[in-house]
Amino acid sequence: VKHHQIVIIGGGAGGIAVAASLLKRRPKLDIVIVEPRDEHFYQPGWTMVGAGVFNAPVTRRTMASVMPDGVSWIRQSATSFDPDNNAVMLEDGTAVEYTLLIVAPGIKLDWAQIKGLEETLGHNGVTSNYRYDLAPYTYELVSGLKEGRAIFTQPPMPIKCAGAPQKAMYLSCDVWRSAGVLPNIDVEFCNAGGVLFGVEAYVPVLMEYVDRYGIKLKLGSRLVAVDGPNQSATFETAEGTVTRQFDMLHVVPPQVAPDFIRESPLANAAGFVDVDDLTLRHNRYANIFALGDAGGMPNAKTAAAVRKQAPIVAVNALAVLDGAGPVSDYDGYGSCPLTVERGKVVLAEFGYGGKLLPSFPKWLIDGTRPRRLAWLLKTEVLPWVYWNGMLKGREWLVSPVRNHEA
Ligand code: FAD
């Protein structure tokens, strides 16, 4: 059995960022990343692809190109954990052993929970910005629609980027508004949840856009089935089951912990990795950390959160490797740049308990109002920071870490 100092599960935003951050601090570390896919995606860009602002390929790079110099890559899926023996099992039946384990396999998109959905995705007006191959179809549908009904759905929490279902809707409405066809389109937002957005401070500004675009808000409406050929969608609501015809349907799939995490000793009751909210260290296994969407901490699941988590996991993991305890705390920061119209973004930034954590002074970017500068941040600055800051471990571009002692 191969042994490595640090084993990282997942080469997504979290896995690559934490590997890069570790190696910046200690270039000689023996790190292996377990990741089956040969492509890495900048998922926050998919909202922009769905709106015709980005071309899909700018959100995709080869996995080899984002692997930090000095890490080894095992191109396989992890299948199970044996934390008492410090081992991870791989799909080919072999195992790797570690001194320290960092778990970052993301969240599972559970398309199959919605009856009839998978077979009609990409056809019959049914789309989703949650898949690289489907985001361009969103824009194709939006640019082609001149009249009829467009339904946008949101599943129960937790989901990654809780604002993304609405972003898709606002940007579509803005396309229809500029084409002069918005009055002919019946737009519905069917959200399984009971509120428009989980952090109260952003609700008023979002309601302004709901009104401006004439969107019918259907809270407590959960999509359960889609009949593609007949273009009808079925929802569970407090009033019972409701079936609606559509011309376009943008679906955000239900999301759950990855099966191999849920079924492992690492999971909490909800199936996600059971880590301490502040140190991101496992609550029962002292040499295991998690970050990103697979973590059980109650932050907004975003790449912005990963940007703050990666350096914290790096310093805490190194402290543990050196025989000490964690030295730094995560404040729950997450961010959701709400693209309310082409050219303007409401930059929601908040931490645990919905505490507002703005990165900019109010006069520069007021996060509770639509701002042009925030659009520039979303379309130009953040993608650059992702590829060149976060995935490279360049902390001055990302988020300097404060230790407990400091
Ligand atoms: P991921 O980046 O998803 O990576 C997980 C990796 O683990 C993948 O490469 C996967 O192949 C690998 N993996 C899975 N299973 C295994 C296994 N068994 N073994 C080994 N490897 C495995 N965030 C923002 O900050 N701002 C936004 O505006 C924003 N918008 C978004 C819009 C959309 C449409 C979507 C889909 C997401 C958006 N996000 C946004 C969220 C952001 O992309 C995620 O929060 C972020 O990618 C989480 O990083 P992660 O490393 O946890 O997971």
CSV table of C-alpha atoms and ligand atoms in Angstrom, one decimal:
chain,number,residue,atom,x,y,z
A,1,VAL,CA,0.0,0.0,0.0
A,2,LYS,CA,1.3,3.4,-1.0
A,3,HIS,CA,1.6,6.0,1.8
A,4,HIS,CA,1.6,9.8,1.4
A,5,GLN,CA,2.0,12.6,3.8
A,6,ILE,CA,-1.2,14.3,2.6
A,7,VAL,CA,-4.0,12.8,0.5
A,8,ILE,CA,-6.6,15.1,-1.0
A,9,ILE,CA,-9.9,13.8,-2.3
A,10,GLY,CA,-11.1,15.9,-5.2
A,11,GLY,CA,-9.4,18.2,-7.7
A,12,GLY,CA,-12.1,20.8,-7.8
A,13,ALA,CA,-12.0,24.3,-6.4
A,14,GLY,CA,-11.3,23.1,-2.9
A,15,GLY,CA,-8.8,20.3,-3.6
A,16,ILE,CA,-6.6,22.3,-6.0
A,17,ALA,CA,-6.7,25.5,-3.9
A,18,VAL,CA,-5.8,23.7,-0.7
A,19,ALA,CA,-2.9,21.8,-2.4
A,20,ALA,CA,-1.6,25.0,-3.9
A,21,SER,CA,-1.8,26.8,-0.5
A,22,LEU,CA,0.0,24.0,1.3
A,23,LEU,CA,2.8,23.9,-1.3
A,24,LYS,CA,3.3,27.7,-1.1
A,25,ARG,CA,3.9,27.3,2.6
A,26,ARG,CA,6.0,24.1,2.4
A,27,PRO,CA,7.2,23.2,-1.1
A,28,LYS,CA,8.6,19.8,-0.2
A,29,LEU,CA,5.3,18.3,1.1
A,30,ASP,CA,4.4,14.9,-0.3
A,31,ILE,CA,0.8,15.5,-1.6
A,32,VAL,CA,-1.4,13.3,-3.7
A,33,ILE,CA,-4.7,14.3,-5.2
A,34,VAL,CA,-7.3,11.7,-6.0
A,35,GLU,CA,-9.5,12.9,-8.9
A,36,PRO,CA,-11.1,10.9,-11.7
A,37,ARG,CA,-11.9,13.6,-14.2
A,38,ASP,CA,-9.6,15.0,-16.8
A,39,GLU,CA,-11.3,18.4,-16.8
A,40,HIS,CA,-11.7,21.2,-14.2
A,41,PHE,CA,-14.5,23.6,-14.4
A,42,TYR,CA,-15.0,27.2,-13.2
A,43,GLN,CA,-18.7,26.6,-12.3
A,44,PRO,CA,-19.5,30.2,-11.3
A,45,GLY,CA,-19.0,31.0,-15.0
A,46,TRP,CA,-21.9,28.8,-16.1
A,47,THR,CA,-24.5,31.4,-15.1
A,48,MET,CA,-22.8,33.7,-17.6
A,49,VAL,CA,-22.7,31.0,-20.3
A,50,GLY,CA,-26.5,30.6,-19.8
A,51,ALA,CA,-26.9,34.3,-20.4
A,52,GLY,CA,-24.7,34.5,-23.5
A,53,VAL,CA,-22.0,36.6,-21.7
A,54,PHE,CA,-19.3,33.9,-21.6
A,55,ASN,CA,-18.5,31.1,-24.1
A,56,ALA,CA,-18.6,27.7,-22.4
A,57,PRO,CA,-14.9,26.8,-23.1
A,58,VAL,CA,-13.6,29.7,-21.0
A,59,THR,CA,-15.0,27.9,-17.9
A,60,ARG,CA,-13.1,24.7,-18.7
A,61,ARG,CA,-9.4,23.7,-18.4
A,62,THR,CA,-7.6,20.4,-18.4
A,63,MET,CA,-7.2,18.9,-14.9
A,64,ALA,CA,-3.5,18.5,-15.7
A,65,SER,CA,-3.1,22.2,-16.2
A,66,VAL,CA,-4.5,23.1,-12.8
A,67,MET,CA,-2.7,20.4,-10.8
A,68,PRO,CA,-0.1,22.4,-8.8
A,69,ASP,CA,3.6,21.5,-9.6
A,70,GLY,CA,4.9,19.0,-7.1
A,71,VAL,CA,1.6,17.1,-6.4
A,72,SER,CA,1.0,13.6,-7.6
A,73,TRP,CA,-2.3,12.8,-9.3
A,74,ILE,CA,-4.2,9.5,-8.9
A,75,ARG,CA,-6.7,9.5,-11.7
A,76,GLN,CA,-9.4,7.5,-9.9
A,77,SER,CA,-12.4,7.9,-7.7
A,78,ALA,CA,-12.2,7.4,-4.0
A,79,THR,CA,-14.8,4.8,-3.0
A,80,SER,CA,-14.6,4.5,0.8
A,81,PHE,CA,-12.7,5.5,3.9
A,82,ASP,CA,-11.0,3.5,6.7
A,83,PRO,CA,-10.1,6.4,9.1
A,84,ASP,CA,-9.0,4.1,11.9
A,85,ASN,CA,-6.3,2.8,9.6
A,86,ASN,CA,-5.6,6.1,7.9
A,87,ALA,CA,-6.6,4.6,4.5
A,88,VAL,CA,-8.7,5.6,1.5
A,89,MET,CA,-10.0,2.9,-0.9
A,90,LEU,CA,-9.9,3.6,-4.7
A,91,GLU,CA,-12.1,2.3,-7.5
A,92,ASP,CA,-9.5,-0.2,-8.7
A,93,GLY,CA,-9.5,-1.9,-5.4
A,94,THR,CA,-6.2,-0.5,-4.2
A,95,ALA,CA,-5.8,1.8,-1.2
A,96,VAL,CA,-3.7,4.8,-0.3
A,97,GLU,CA,-2.6,5.6,3.2
A,98,TYR,CA,-2.1,9.1,4.6
A,99,THR,CA,-0.7,10.9,7.6
A,100,LEU,CA,-3.3,13.7,6.9
A,101,LEU,CA,-6.4,13.5,4.8
A,102,ILE,CA,-8.3,16.5,3.2
A,103,VAL,CA,-11.7,15.7,1.8
A,104,ALA,CA,-13.1,17.9,-1.0
A,105,PRO,CA,-15.3,15.9,-3.5
A,106,GLY,CA,-18.0,18.6,-3.9
A,107,ILE,CA,-21.8,18.0,-3.8
A,108,LYS,CA,-23.8,15.5,-5.8
A,109,LEU,CA,-26.4,16.8,-8.3
A,110,ASP,CA,-29.3,14.4,-7.8
A,111,TRP,CA,-31.1,14.8,-11.2
A,112,ALA,CA,-32.8,11.4,-10.7
A,113,GLN,CA,-34.9,12.7,-7.8
A,114,ILE,CA,-37.1,14.4,-10.4
A,115,LYS,CA,-39.1,11.9,-12.4
A,116,GLY,CA,-38.6,12.2,-16.2
A,117,LEU,CA,-36.0,14.9,-16.0
A,118,GLU,CA,-32.8,13.2,-17.0
A,119,GLU,CA,-34.1,11.9,-20.3
A,120,THR,CA,-35.4,15.3,-21.4
A,121,LEU,CA,-32.5,17.6,-20.3
A,122,GLY,CA,-31.2,19.4,-23.3
A,123,HIS,CA,-34.5,18.8,-25.3
A,124,ASN,CA,-38.0,20.1,-25.3
A,125,GLY,CA,-37.1,23.4,-23.7
A,126,VAL,CA,-35.7,21.8,-20.6
A,127,THR,CA,-32.3,23.1,-19.5
A,128,SER,CA,-30.0,23.8,-16.5
A,129,ASN,CA,-27.0,26.1,-15.9
A,130,TYR,CA,-25.8,23.4,-13.4
A,131,ARG,CA,-24.2,21.4,-16.3
A,132,TYR,CA,-21.4,22.5,-18.6
A,133,ASP,CA,-23.0,21.0,-21.6
A,134,LEU,CA,-26.4,22.4,-20.9
A,135,ALA,CA,-25.6,26.1,-20.0
A,136,PRO,CA,-25.3,27.0,-23.8
A,137,TYR,CA,-28.7,25.4,-24.3
A,138,THR,CA,-30.2,27.9,-21.7
A,139,TYR,CA,-29.0,30.8,-23.9
A,140,GLU,CA,-30.2,29.1,-27.0
A,141,LEU,CA,-33.7,28.8,-25.5
A,142,VAL,CA,-33.7,32.3,-24.0
A,143,SER,CA,-32.7,34.0,-27.3
A,144,GLY,CA,-35.3,32.0,-29.2
A,145,LEU,CA,-38.3,32.5,-26.9
A,146,LYS,CA,-40.7,35.3,-28.0
A,147,GLU,CA,-43.8,34.3,-26.1
A,148,GLY,CA,-45.2,31.6,-23.7
A,149,ARG,CA,-44.3,30.5,-20.3
A,150,ALA,CA,-40.8,30.2,-18.7
A,151,ILE,CA,-40.5,28.4,-15.4
A,152,PHE,CA,-37.3,28.6,-13.2
A,153,THR,CA,-37.1,26.1,-10.3
A,154,GLN,CA,-35.1,25.9,-7.1
A,155,PRO,CA,-34.9,22.7,-5.0
A,156,PRO,CA,-34.7,22.5,-1.2
A,157,MET,CA,-31.5,23.6,0.5
A,158,PRO,CA,-28.6,22.9,0.6
A,159,ILE,CA,-27.5,23.7,-2.9
A,160,LYS,CA,-24.3,25.1,-4.2
A,161,CYS,CA,-24.6,28.8,-5.0
A,162,ALA,CA,-28.1,29.4,-3.7
A,163,GLY,CA,-28.5,32.5,-5.8
A,164,ALA,CA,-27.8,30.7,-9.1
A,165,PRO,CA,-31.5,29.7,-9.8
A,166,GLN,CA,-32.5,33.4,-9.6
A,167,LYS,CA,-29.4,34.6,-11.5
A,168,ALA,CA,-30.5,32.5,-14.5
A,169,MET,CA,-34.0,33.9,-14.3
A,170,TYR,CA,-33.0,37.6,-14.0
A,171,LEU,CA,-30.5,37.4,-16.8
A,172,SER,CA,-33.1,35.7,-19.0
A,173,CYS,CA,-35.7,38.3,-18.2
A,174,ASP,CA,-33.2,41.0,-19.1
A,175,VAL,CA,-32.6,39.4,-22.5
A,176,TRP,CA,-36.4,39.3,-23.1
A,177,ARG,CA,-36.7,42.9,-21.8
A,178,SER,CA,-34.1,44.2,-24.3
A,179,ALA,CA,-35.7,42.3,-27.1
A,180,GLY,CA,-39.1,43.8,-26.2
A,181,VAL,CA,-40.8,40.4,-25.7
A,182,LEU,CA,-40.9,40.3,-21.9
A,183,PRO,CA,-44.6,41.4,-21.8
A,184,ASN,CA,-45.4,38.3,-23.9
A,185,ILE,CA,-43.6,35.9,-21.5
A,186,ASP,CA,-45.1,34.5,-18.4
A,187,VAL,CA,-42.2,34.0,-16.0
A,188,GLU,CA,-42.6,31.9,-12.9
A,189,PHE,CA,-40.1,31.2,-10.1
A,190,CYS,CA,-41.0,27.9,-8.4
A,191,ASN,CA,-38.9,27.7,-5.3
A,192,ALA,CA,-39.2,24.8,-2.9
A,193,GLY,CA,-38.1,27.1,-0.1
A,194,GLY,CA,-40.1,29.6,1.8
A,195,VAL,CA,-38.0,32.7,1.1
A,196,LEU,CA,-36.6,34.4,-2.0
A,197,PHE,CA,-33.1,34.5,-0.5
A,198,GLY,CA,-31.8,33.1,2.8
A,199,VAL,CA,-30.1,36.3,4.0
A,200,GLU,CA,-32.8,38.9,4.8
A,201,ALA,CA,-30.7,42.0,3.8
A,202,TYR,CA,-30.8,41.1,0.1
A,203,VAL,CA,-34.5,40.3,-0.2
A,204,PRO,CA,-35.8,43.9,-0.8
A,205,VAL,CA,-33.5,44.5,-3.7
A,206,LEU,CA,-34.3,41.1,-5.3
A,207,MET,CA,-38.0,41.8,-4.8
A,208,GLU,CA,-37.6,45.0,-6.8
A,209,TYR,CA,-36.3,42.9,-9.7
A,210,VAL,CA,-39.1,40.3,-9.3
A,211,ASP,CA,-41.6,43.2,-9.6
A,212,ARG,CA,-39.7,44.9,-12.4
A,213,TYR,CA,-39.7,41.8,-14.6
A,214,GLY,CA,-43.2,40.8,-13.6
A,215,ILE,CA,-42.1,37.5,-12.2
A,216,LYS,CA,-44.7,35.3,-10.5
A,217,LEU,CA,-43.2,34.1,-7.2
A,218,LYS,CA,-44.2,30.6,-6.2
A,219,LEU,CA,-42.6,29.8,-2.8
A,220,GLY,CA,-43.1,26.4,-1.4
A,221,SER,CA,-43.3,24.9,-4.9
A,222,ARG,CA,-41.1,21.8,-5.3
A,223,LEU,CA,-40.5,20.3,-8.8
A,224,VAL,CA,-41.1,16.5,-8.7
A,225,ALA,CA,-41.6,15.5,-12.3
A,226,VAL,CA,-41.1,16.7,-15.8
A,227,ASP,CA,-42.8,15.4,-19.0
A,228,GLY,CA,-40.6,16.7,-21.7
A,229,PRO,CA,-42.6,15.7,-24.9
A,230,ASN,CA,-45.7,17.3,-23.4
A,231,GLN,CA,-43.7,20.3,-21.9
A,232,SER,CA,-45.4,20.0,-18.5
A,233,ALA,CA,-43.8,20.2,-15.0
A,234,THR,CA,-45.3,18.8,-11.8
A,235,PHE,CA,-44.9,20.5,-8.4
A,236,GLU,CA,-45.7,19.6,-4.8
A,237,THR,CA,-47.2,22.6,-3.0
A,238,ALA,CA,-49.1,23.2,0.2
A,239,GLU,CA,-52.3,23.1,-1.9
A,240,GLY,CA,-51.4,19.7,-3.3
A,241,THR,CA,-49.9,18.6,-6.6
A,242,VAL,CA,-49.9,21.1,-9.5
A,243,THR,CA,-49.0,20.5,-13.1
A,244,ARG,CA,-48.0,23.5,-15.3
A,245,GLN,CA,-47.3,23.8,-19.0
A,246,PHE,CA,-44.1,25.5,-20.1
A,247,ASP,CA,-42.2,26.6,-23.2
A,248,MET,CA,-38.9,26.8,-21.3
A,249,LEU,CA,-38.0,25.1,-18.0
A,250,HIS,CA,-34.7,25.9,-16.2
A,251,VAL,CA,-34.1,23.3,-13.5
A,252,VAL,CA,-31.7,23.4,-10.6
A,253,PRO,CA,-31.4,19.8,-9.4
A,254,PRO,CA,-31.8,18.6,-5.8
A,255,GLN,CA,-28.3,18.3,-4.2
A,256,VAL,CA,-27.1,15.8,-1.7
A,257,ALA,CA,-23.8,14.6,-0.1
A,258,PRO,CA,-21.8,12.3,-2.4
A,259,ASP,CA,-22.8,8.7,-1.7
A,260,PHE,CA,-19.3,7.5,-0.7
A,261,ILE,CA,-19.2,10.3,1.9
A,262,ARG,CA,-22.7,9.7,3.2
A,263,GLU,CA,-22.0,6.0,3.6
A,264,SER,CA,-18.7,6.6,5.3
A,265,PRO,CA,-17.7,7.0,9.0
A,266,LEU,CA,-16.7,10.6,8.1
A,267,ALA,CA,-20.4,11.7,7.6
A,268,ASN,CA,-22.6,13.7,9.9
A,269,ALA,CA,-26.4,13.0,10.1
A,270,ALA,CA,-27.0,15.0,6.9
A,271,GLY,CA,-24.4,12.9,5.0
A,272,PHE,CA,-21.7,15.7,4.7
A,273,VAL,CA,-18.2,15.5,6.2
A,274,ASP,CA,-18.6,16.1,10.0
A,275,VAL,CA,-16.1,18.9,10.6
A,276,ASP,CA,-15.8,21.7,13.1
A,277,ASP,CA,-17.4,24.9,11.7
A,278,LEU,CA,-14.4,27.1,12.6
A,279,THR,CA,-11.3,25.0,12.2
A,280,LEU,CA,-12.7,22.7,9.5
A,281,ARG,CA,-11.1,19.7,11.2
A,282,HIS,CA,-13.1,16.5,11.6
A,283,ASN,CA,-15.0,16.3,14.9
A,284,ARG,CA,-13.8,12.7,15.5
A,285,TYR,CA,-10.7,12.2,13.4
A,286,ALA,CA,-7.9,14.6,14.3
A,287,ASN,CA,-6.0,14.1,11.1
A,288,ILE,CA,-8.9,14.7,8.7
A,289,PHE,CA,-10.1,18.0,7.3
A,290,ALA,CA,-12.7,19.0,4.8
A,291,LEU,CA,-13.5,22.0,2.7
A,292,GLY,CA,-15.9,23.1,-0.1
A,293,ASP,CA,-19.4,21.8,-0.8
A,294,ALA,CA,-18.9,18.4,0.8
A,295,GLY,CA,-18.2,20.0,4.2
A,296,GLY,CA,-20.9,19.8,6.9
A,297,MET,CA,-20.4,23.4,8.0
A,298,PRO,CA,-23.4,25.7,7.4
A,299,ASN,CA,-21.8,28.3,5.1
A,300,ALA,CA,-23.1,29.2,1.7
A,301,LYS,CA,-21.7,26.5,-0.6
A,302,THR,CA,-19.7,28.7,-3.0
A,303,ALA,CA,-16.2,28.9,-4.6
A,304,ALA,CA,-15.9,32.2,-2.7
A,305,ALA,CA,-16.2,30.2,0.5
A,306,VAL,CA,-13.5,27.8,-0.7
A,307,ARG,CA,-11.3,30.8,-1.4
A,308,LYS,CA,-11.3,31.6,2.3
A,309,GLN,CA,-11.4,28.0,3.5
A,310,ALA,CA,-8.4,26.7,1.6
A,311,PRO,CA,-5.7,28.8,3.4
A,312,ILE,CA,-7.4,28.1,6.8
A,313,VAL,CA,-7.3,24.3,6.1
A,314,ALA,CA,-3.7,24.7,4.9
A,315,VAL,CA,-2.4,26.3,8.1
A,316,ASN,CA,-4.4,24.1,10.4
A,317,ALA,CA,-3.3,21.0,8.6
A,318,LEU,CA,0.3,21.9,8.8
A,319,ALA,CA,0.0,22.7,12.5
A,320,VAL,CA,-1.5,19.2,13.0
A,321,LEU,CA,1.2,17.6,10.9
A,322,ASP,CA,3.7,19.3,13.3
A,323,GLY,CA,1.9,17.8,16.3
A,324,ALA,CA,0.0,20.9,17.4
A,325,GLY,CA,-3.7,21.9,17.2
A,326,PRO,CA,-5.5,24.1,14.6
A,327,VAL,CA,-4.4,27.7,14.6
A,328,SER,CA,-6.9,29.5,12.6
A,329,ASP,CA,-10.7,29.9,12.3
A,330,TYR,CA,-13.1,30.3,9.3
A,331,ASP,CA,-15.9,32.9,9.8
A,332,GLY,CA,-18.3,31.2,7.4
A,333,TYR,CA,-17.7,33.7,4.6
A,334,GLY,CA,-19.5,32.9,1.4
A,335,SER,CA,-20.5,35.1,-1.5
A,336,CYS,CA,-23.1,35.1,-4.2
A,337,PRO,CA,-22.8,37.8,-6.9
A,338,LEU,CA,-26.5,38.1,-7.9
A,339,THR,CA,-26.6,39.0,-11.5
A,340,VAL,CA,-29.9,41.0,-11.5
A,341,GLU,CA,-29.5,42.5,-15.0
A,342,ARG,CA,-26.8,42.5,-17.7
A,343,GLY,CA,-24.2,45.0,-16.3
A,344,LYS,CA,-25.3,45.0,-12.7
A,345,VAL,CA,-24.7,42.7,-9.7
A,346,VAL,CA,-25.9,42.6,-6.1
A,347,LEU,CA,-22.8,41.4,-4.4
A,348,ALA,CA,-24.1,39.3,-1.5
A,349,GLU,CA,-21.3,38.5,1.0
A,350,PHE,CA,-22.0,37.0,4.4
A,351,GLY,CA,-20.8,34.6,7.0
A,352,TYR,CA,-22.2,32.3,9.6
A,353,GLY,CA,-25.6,33.3,10.9
A,354,GLY,CA,-26.2,35.6,7.9
A,355,LYS,CA,-23.7,38.2,9.2
A,356,LEU,CA,-22.9,40.6,6.4
A,357,LEU,CA,-19.1,40.4,5.6
A,358,PRO,CA,-18.6,43.0,2.8
A,359,SER,CA,-15.1,43.0,1.2
A,360,PHE,CA,-15.5,46.6,0.0
A,361,PRO,CA,-16.5,49.8,1.7
A,362,LYS,CA,-20.1,50.8,1.1
A,363,TRP,CA,-19.2,53.8,-1.1
A,364,LEU,CA,-17.3,51.6,-3.5
A,365,ILE,CA,-19.7,48.6,-3.7
A,366,ASP,CA,-22.9,48.6,-1.6
A,367,GLY,CA,-23.6,44.9,-1.5
A,368,THR,CA,-27.3,45.4,-0.9
A,369,ARG,CA,-27.7,47.4,-4.1
A,370,PRO,CA,-27.2,46.6,-7.8
A,371,ARG,CA,-23.8,47.9,-8.8
A,372,ARG,CA,-21.9,48.2,-12.1
A,373,LEU,CA,-18.5,47.7,-10.4
A,374,ALA,CA,-19.7,44.5,-9.0
A,375,TRP,CA,-20.6,43.2,-12.5
A,376,LEU,CA,-17.0,44.0,-13.5
A,377,LEU,CA,-15.9,42.0,-10.5
A,378,LYS,CA,-18.0,39.0,-11.5
A,379,THR,CA,-17.2,39.0,-15.2
A,380,GLU,CA,-13.5,40.1,-15.2
A,381,VAL,CA,-11.9,40.1,-11.8
A,382,LEU,CA,-13.3,36.9,-10.0
A,383,PRO,CA,-12.5,34.5,-12.9
A,384,TRP,CA,-9.0,35.8,-13.0
A,385,VAL,CA,-8.6,35.6,-9.2
A,386,TYR,CA,-9.9,32.0,-9.4
A,387,TRP,CA,-7.4,30.7,-11.9
A,388,ASN,CA,-4.4,32.8,-10.9
A,389,GLY,CA,-4.9,33.4,-7.2
A,390,MET,CA,-7.0,30.7,-5.6
A,391,LEU,CA,-5.8,27.8,-7.7
A,392,LYS,CA,-2.2,28.9,-7.4
A,393,GLY,CA,-2.1,29.5,-3.6
A,394,ARG,CA,-1.4,33.2,-4.0
A,395,GLU,CA,-2.8,34.4,-0.8
A,396,TRP,CA,-2.4,38.1,-1.2
A,397,LEU,CA,-4.9,37.8,-4.0
A,398,VAL,CA,-7.1,35.5,-2.0
A,399,SER,CA,-7.3,36.0,1.7
A,400,PRO,CA,-4.5,36.3,4.2
A,401,VAL,CA,-4.9,34.1,7.2
A,402,ARG,CA,-5.0,35.2,10.8
A,403,ASN,CA,-3.9,32.8,13.5
A,404,HIS,CA,-5.6,32.4,16.8
A,405,GLU,CA,-2.5,33.7,18.5
A,406,ALA,CA,-2.1,36.7,16.3
B,1,FAD,P1,-16.1,21.0,-7.0
B,1,FAD,O1,-15.4,22.3,-7.5
B,1,FAD,O2,-17.4,20.7,-7.6
B,1,FAD,O3,-15.1,19.9,-7.2
B,1,FAD,C1,-15.3,18.6,-6.7
B,1,FAD,C2,-14.3,17.6,-7.4
B,1,FAD,O4,-14.3,16.4,-6.7
B,1,FAD,C3,-14.6,17.3,-8.8
B,1,FAD,O5,-13.5,17.6,-9.7
B,1,FAD,C4,-15.0,15.9,-8.8
B,1,FAD,O6,-14.7,15.2,-10.0
B,1,FAD,C5,-14.2,15.3,-7.7
B,1,FAD,N1,-14.8,14.1,-7.1
B,1,FAD,C6,-16.1,13.8,-6.9
B,1,FAD,N2,-16.2,12.6,-6.4
B,1,FAD,C7,-15.0,12.1,-6.2
B,1,FAD,C8,-14.5,10.9,-5.7
B,1,FAD,N3,-15.3,9.9,-5.3
B,1,FAD,N4,-13.1,10.7,-5.7
B,1,FAD,C9,-12.3,11.7,-6.1
B,1,FAD,N5,-12.7,12.9,-6.5
B,1,FAD,C10,-14.0,13.1,-6.6
B,1,FAD,N6,-19.6,29.9,-6.4
B,1,FAD,C11,-19.3,31.2,-6.2
B,1,FAD,O7,-18.4,31.5,-5.4
B,1,FAD,N7,-19.9,32.2,-6.9
B,1,FAD,C12,-20.8,31.9,-7.9
B,1,FAD,O8,-21.3,32.9,-8.5
B,1,FAD,C13,-21.1,30.6,-8.2
B,1,FAD,N8,-22.0,30.3,-9.1
B,1,FAD,C14,-22.3,29.0,-9.4
B,1,FAD,C15,-23.2,28.7,-10.5
B,1,FAD,C16,-23.4,27.4,-10.8
B,1,FAD,C17,-24.3,27.1,-12.0
B,1,FAD,C18,-22.8,26.3,-10.1
B,1,FAD,C19,-23.0,24.9,-10.5
B,1,FAD,C20,-22.0,26.6,-9.1
B,1,FAD,C21,-21.7,27.9,-8.7
B,1,FAD,N9,-20.8,28.2,-7.6
B,1,FAD,C22,-20.5,29.6,-7.4
B,1,FAD,C23,-20.4,27.2,-6.6
B,1,FAD,C24,-19.0,26.7,-6.8
B,1,FAD,O9,-18.8,26.3,-8.1
B,1,FAD,C25,-18.8,25.5,-5.8
B,1,FAD,O10,-19.2,25.9,-4.6
B,1,FAD,C26,-17.3,25.1,-5.8
B,1,FAD,O11,-16.9,24.6,-7.0
B,1,FAD,C27,-17.1,24.1,-4.7
B,1,FAD,O12,-15.8,23.5,-4.8
B,1,FAD,P2,-15.5,22.0,-4.3
B,1,FAD,O13,-14.1,21.8,-4.5
B,1,FAD,O14,-16.2,21.7,-3.1
B,1,FAD,O15,-16.4,21.1,-5.4
